[in-house]
XYZ file of C-alpha atoms in Angstrom:
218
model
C 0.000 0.000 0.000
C 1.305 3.499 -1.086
C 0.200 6.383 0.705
C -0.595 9.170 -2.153
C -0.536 13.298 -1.187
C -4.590 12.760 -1.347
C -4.861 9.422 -0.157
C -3.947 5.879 0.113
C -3.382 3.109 -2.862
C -3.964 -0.477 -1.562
C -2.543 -3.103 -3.693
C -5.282 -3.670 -5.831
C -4.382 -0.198 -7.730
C -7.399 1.513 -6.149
C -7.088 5.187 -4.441
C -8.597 5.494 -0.903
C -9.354 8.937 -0.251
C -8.417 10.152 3.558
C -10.976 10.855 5.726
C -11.073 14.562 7.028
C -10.989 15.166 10.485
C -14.541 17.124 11.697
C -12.198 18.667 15.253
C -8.852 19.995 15.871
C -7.877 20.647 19.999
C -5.177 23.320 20.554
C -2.539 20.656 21.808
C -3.244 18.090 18.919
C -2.516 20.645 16.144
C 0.411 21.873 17.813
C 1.693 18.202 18.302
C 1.534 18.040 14.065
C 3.190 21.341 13.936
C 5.841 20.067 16.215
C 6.323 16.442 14.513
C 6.098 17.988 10.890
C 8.958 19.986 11.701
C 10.874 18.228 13.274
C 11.092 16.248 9.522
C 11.510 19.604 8.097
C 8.654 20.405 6.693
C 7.935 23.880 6.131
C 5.435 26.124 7.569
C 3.658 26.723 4.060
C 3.627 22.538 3.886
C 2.526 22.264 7.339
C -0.687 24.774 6.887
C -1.393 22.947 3.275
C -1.608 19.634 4.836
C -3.179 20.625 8.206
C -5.853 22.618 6.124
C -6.544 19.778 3.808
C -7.691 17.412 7.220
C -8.553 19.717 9.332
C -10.649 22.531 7.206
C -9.511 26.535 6.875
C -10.275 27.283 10.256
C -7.936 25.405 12.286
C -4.415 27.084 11.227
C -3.493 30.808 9.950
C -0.074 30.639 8.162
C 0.742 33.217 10.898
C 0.265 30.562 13.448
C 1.958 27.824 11.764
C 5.100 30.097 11.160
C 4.953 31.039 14.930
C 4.704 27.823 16.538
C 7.483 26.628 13.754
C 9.817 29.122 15.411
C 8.848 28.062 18.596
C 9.758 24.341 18.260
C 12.932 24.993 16.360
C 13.795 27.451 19.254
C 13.680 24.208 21.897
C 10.325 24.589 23.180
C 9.779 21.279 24.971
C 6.050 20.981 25.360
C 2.681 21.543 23.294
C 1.216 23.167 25.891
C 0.741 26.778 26.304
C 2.654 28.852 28.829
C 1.393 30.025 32.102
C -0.439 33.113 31.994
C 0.925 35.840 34.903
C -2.617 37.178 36.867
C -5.488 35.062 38.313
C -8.535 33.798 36.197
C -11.137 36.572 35.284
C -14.369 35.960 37.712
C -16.464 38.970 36.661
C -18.175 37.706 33.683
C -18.743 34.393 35.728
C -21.750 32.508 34.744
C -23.412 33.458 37.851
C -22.683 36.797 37.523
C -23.844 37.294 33.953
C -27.063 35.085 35.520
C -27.551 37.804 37.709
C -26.889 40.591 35.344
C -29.777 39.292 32.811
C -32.178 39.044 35.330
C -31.456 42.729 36.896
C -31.931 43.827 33.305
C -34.904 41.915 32.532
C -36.488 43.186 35.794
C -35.318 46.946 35.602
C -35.546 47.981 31.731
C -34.294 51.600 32.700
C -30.810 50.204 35.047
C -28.193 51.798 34.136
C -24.495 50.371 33.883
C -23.213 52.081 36.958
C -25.956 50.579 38.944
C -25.334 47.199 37.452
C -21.646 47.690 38.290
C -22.730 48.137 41.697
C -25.473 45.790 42.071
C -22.566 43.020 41.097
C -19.914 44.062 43.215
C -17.858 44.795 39.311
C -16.237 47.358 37.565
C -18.032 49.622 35.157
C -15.607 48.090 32.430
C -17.223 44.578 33.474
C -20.759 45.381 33.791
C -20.753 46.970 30.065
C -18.936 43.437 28.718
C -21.384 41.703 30.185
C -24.177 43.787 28.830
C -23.240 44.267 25.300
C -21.178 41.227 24.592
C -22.054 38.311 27.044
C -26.115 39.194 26.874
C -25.881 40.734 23.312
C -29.762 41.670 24.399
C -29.824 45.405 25.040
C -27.995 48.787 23.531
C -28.047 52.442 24.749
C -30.014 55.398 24.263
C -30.052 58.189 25.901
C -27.855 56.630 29.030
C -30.937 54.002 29.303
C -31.201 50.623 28.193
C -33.720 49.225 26.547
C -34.663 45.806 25.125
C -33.576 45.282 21.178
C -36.621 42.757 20.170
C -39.876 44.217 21.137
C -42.609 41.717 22.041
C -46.116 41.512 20.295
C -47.977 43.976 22.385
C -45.164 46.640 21.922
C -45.008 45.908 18.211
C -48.762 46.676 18.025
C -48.299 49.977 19.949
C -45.776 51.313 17.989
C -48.050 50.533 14.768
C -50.831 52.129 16.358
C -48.611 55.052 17.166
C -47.520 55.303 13.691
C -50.624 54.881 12.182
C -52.014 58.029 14.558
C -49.183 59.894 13.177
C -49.929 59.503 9.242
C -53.826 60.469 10.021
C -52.365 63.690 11.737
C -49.935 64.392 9.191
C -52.230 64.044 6.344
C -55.157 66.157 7.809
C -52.860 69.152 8.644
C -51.646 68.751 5.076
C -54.901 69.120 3.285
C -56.270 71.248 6.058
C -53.048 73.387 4.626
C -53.774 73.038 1.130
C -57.498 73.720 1.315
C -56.424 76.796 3.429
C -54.032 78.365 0.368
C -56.381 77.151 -2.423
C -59.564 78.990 -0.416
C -61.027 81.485 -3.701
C -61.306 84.958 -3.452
C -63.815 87.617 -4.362
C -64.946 87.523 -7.815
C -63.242 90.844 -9.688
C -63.639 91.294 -13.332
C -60.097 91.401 -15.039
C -60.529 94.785 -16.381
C -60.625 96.012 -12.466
C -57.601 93.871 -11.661
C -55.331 95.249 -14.219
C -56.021 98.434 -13.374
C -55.918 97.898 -9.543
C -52.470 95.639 -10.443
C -51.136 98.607 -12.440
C -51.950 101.860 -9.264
C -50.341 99.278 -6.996
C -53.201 98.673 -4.375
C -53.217 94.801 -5.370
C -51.245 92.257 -5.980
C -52.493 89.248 -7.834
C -51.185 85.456 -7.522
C -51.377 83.985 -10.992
C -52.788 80.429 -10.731
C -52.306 77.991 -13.649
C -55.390 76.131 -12.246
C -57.687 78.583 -12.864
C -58.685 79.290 -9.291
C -59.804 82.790 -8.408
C -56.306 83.893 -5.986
C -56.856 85.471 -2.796
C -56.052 89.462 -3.461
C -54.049 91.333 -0.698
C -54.186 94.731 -0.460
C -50.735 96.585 0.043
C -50.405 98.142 2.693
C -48.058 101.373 2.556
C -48.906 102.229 -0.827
């Protein structure tokens, strides 16, 4: 049996394609990146092959170059180094817990009184808000929920239906007030009122009679 760069021949002549792998842990890909180069196998290689069984996702050619460096550089394990600074506990699962049901509760809370409702920073309370919860943004310093439920839906329709009624009666209540005719006057009479300046006349291509304002000063 000859292993192919795709696959596997068996000695009947007949290509078995490899399987791909559906997960990838942190310590098992470095282990590859560690074994491939210790053959000498080059980053580029390593990422080609890795993505090929793995998928896209599991390796950057960043990474592989990194952890390349790394191994060639005597690094003696595949795990990562220790981290100076103690676990973060203020996004705890309890916490957040807590958080969500403060919110839920109090629409109006702001962060500073979440902050101090959980014992947290102000830095804290606004991660857990707007990236562990993902369920509220800011207006006006209040919070407020993003999804509305059915009953609000159906009052902000109502609302907006109110408002295009009130908008389109002052509008025709506006036009009806500008397109209100005037007295009757012959044409004769409004030339010559037009020409002494005591009138001015608004010329209306609809033929409606124009309202006729005296000038005062004249």
């Amino acid at each position: 049996m000859k292993v192919g760069s795709t696959g596997c021949v068996t000695s009947s002549g007949q290509l078995r394609m490899a399987a791909p792998l559906q997960t990838c842990t942190r310590e098992e890909r470095r282990s590859v990146i560690r074994f491939l180069s210790s053959e000498g196998v080059k980053p580029t290689e390593i990422r080609r092959r890795m993505k090929t069984q793995y998928g896209d996702p599991c390796l950057s050619l960043q990474q592989a170059y990194n952890w390349d460096s790394k191994f060639k550089n005597g690094m003696p394990s595949v795990a990562g180094a220790d981290r100076a600074g103690r676990p973060r506990t203020a996004c705890a699962l309890e916490r957040v817990q807590h958080a969500e049901r403060v919110t839920r509760e109090t629409r109006r809370v702001t962060t500073d009184a979440l902050a101090l409702e959980l014992d947290i920073s102000h830095g804290s309370a606004h991660h857990i808000v707007h990236d562990a919860l993902q369920q509220h943004h800011k207006v006006c310093a209040r919070r407020v929920p993003r999804q509305l439920t059915a009953e609000l839906t159906e009052r902000h329709m109502e609302a907006c239906d109110e408002r295009t009624k009130l908008k389109r009666v002052l509008f025709f209540s506006a036009q009806s007030l500008e397109m209100k005719p005037g007295p009757t006057i012959s044409s004769q009479k409004q030339r010559k009122r037009a020409k002494s300046g005591h009138i001015r006349i608004h010329r209306n291509p609809k033929n409606v009679v124009p309202n006729l304002q005296r000038i005062e000063g004249h």
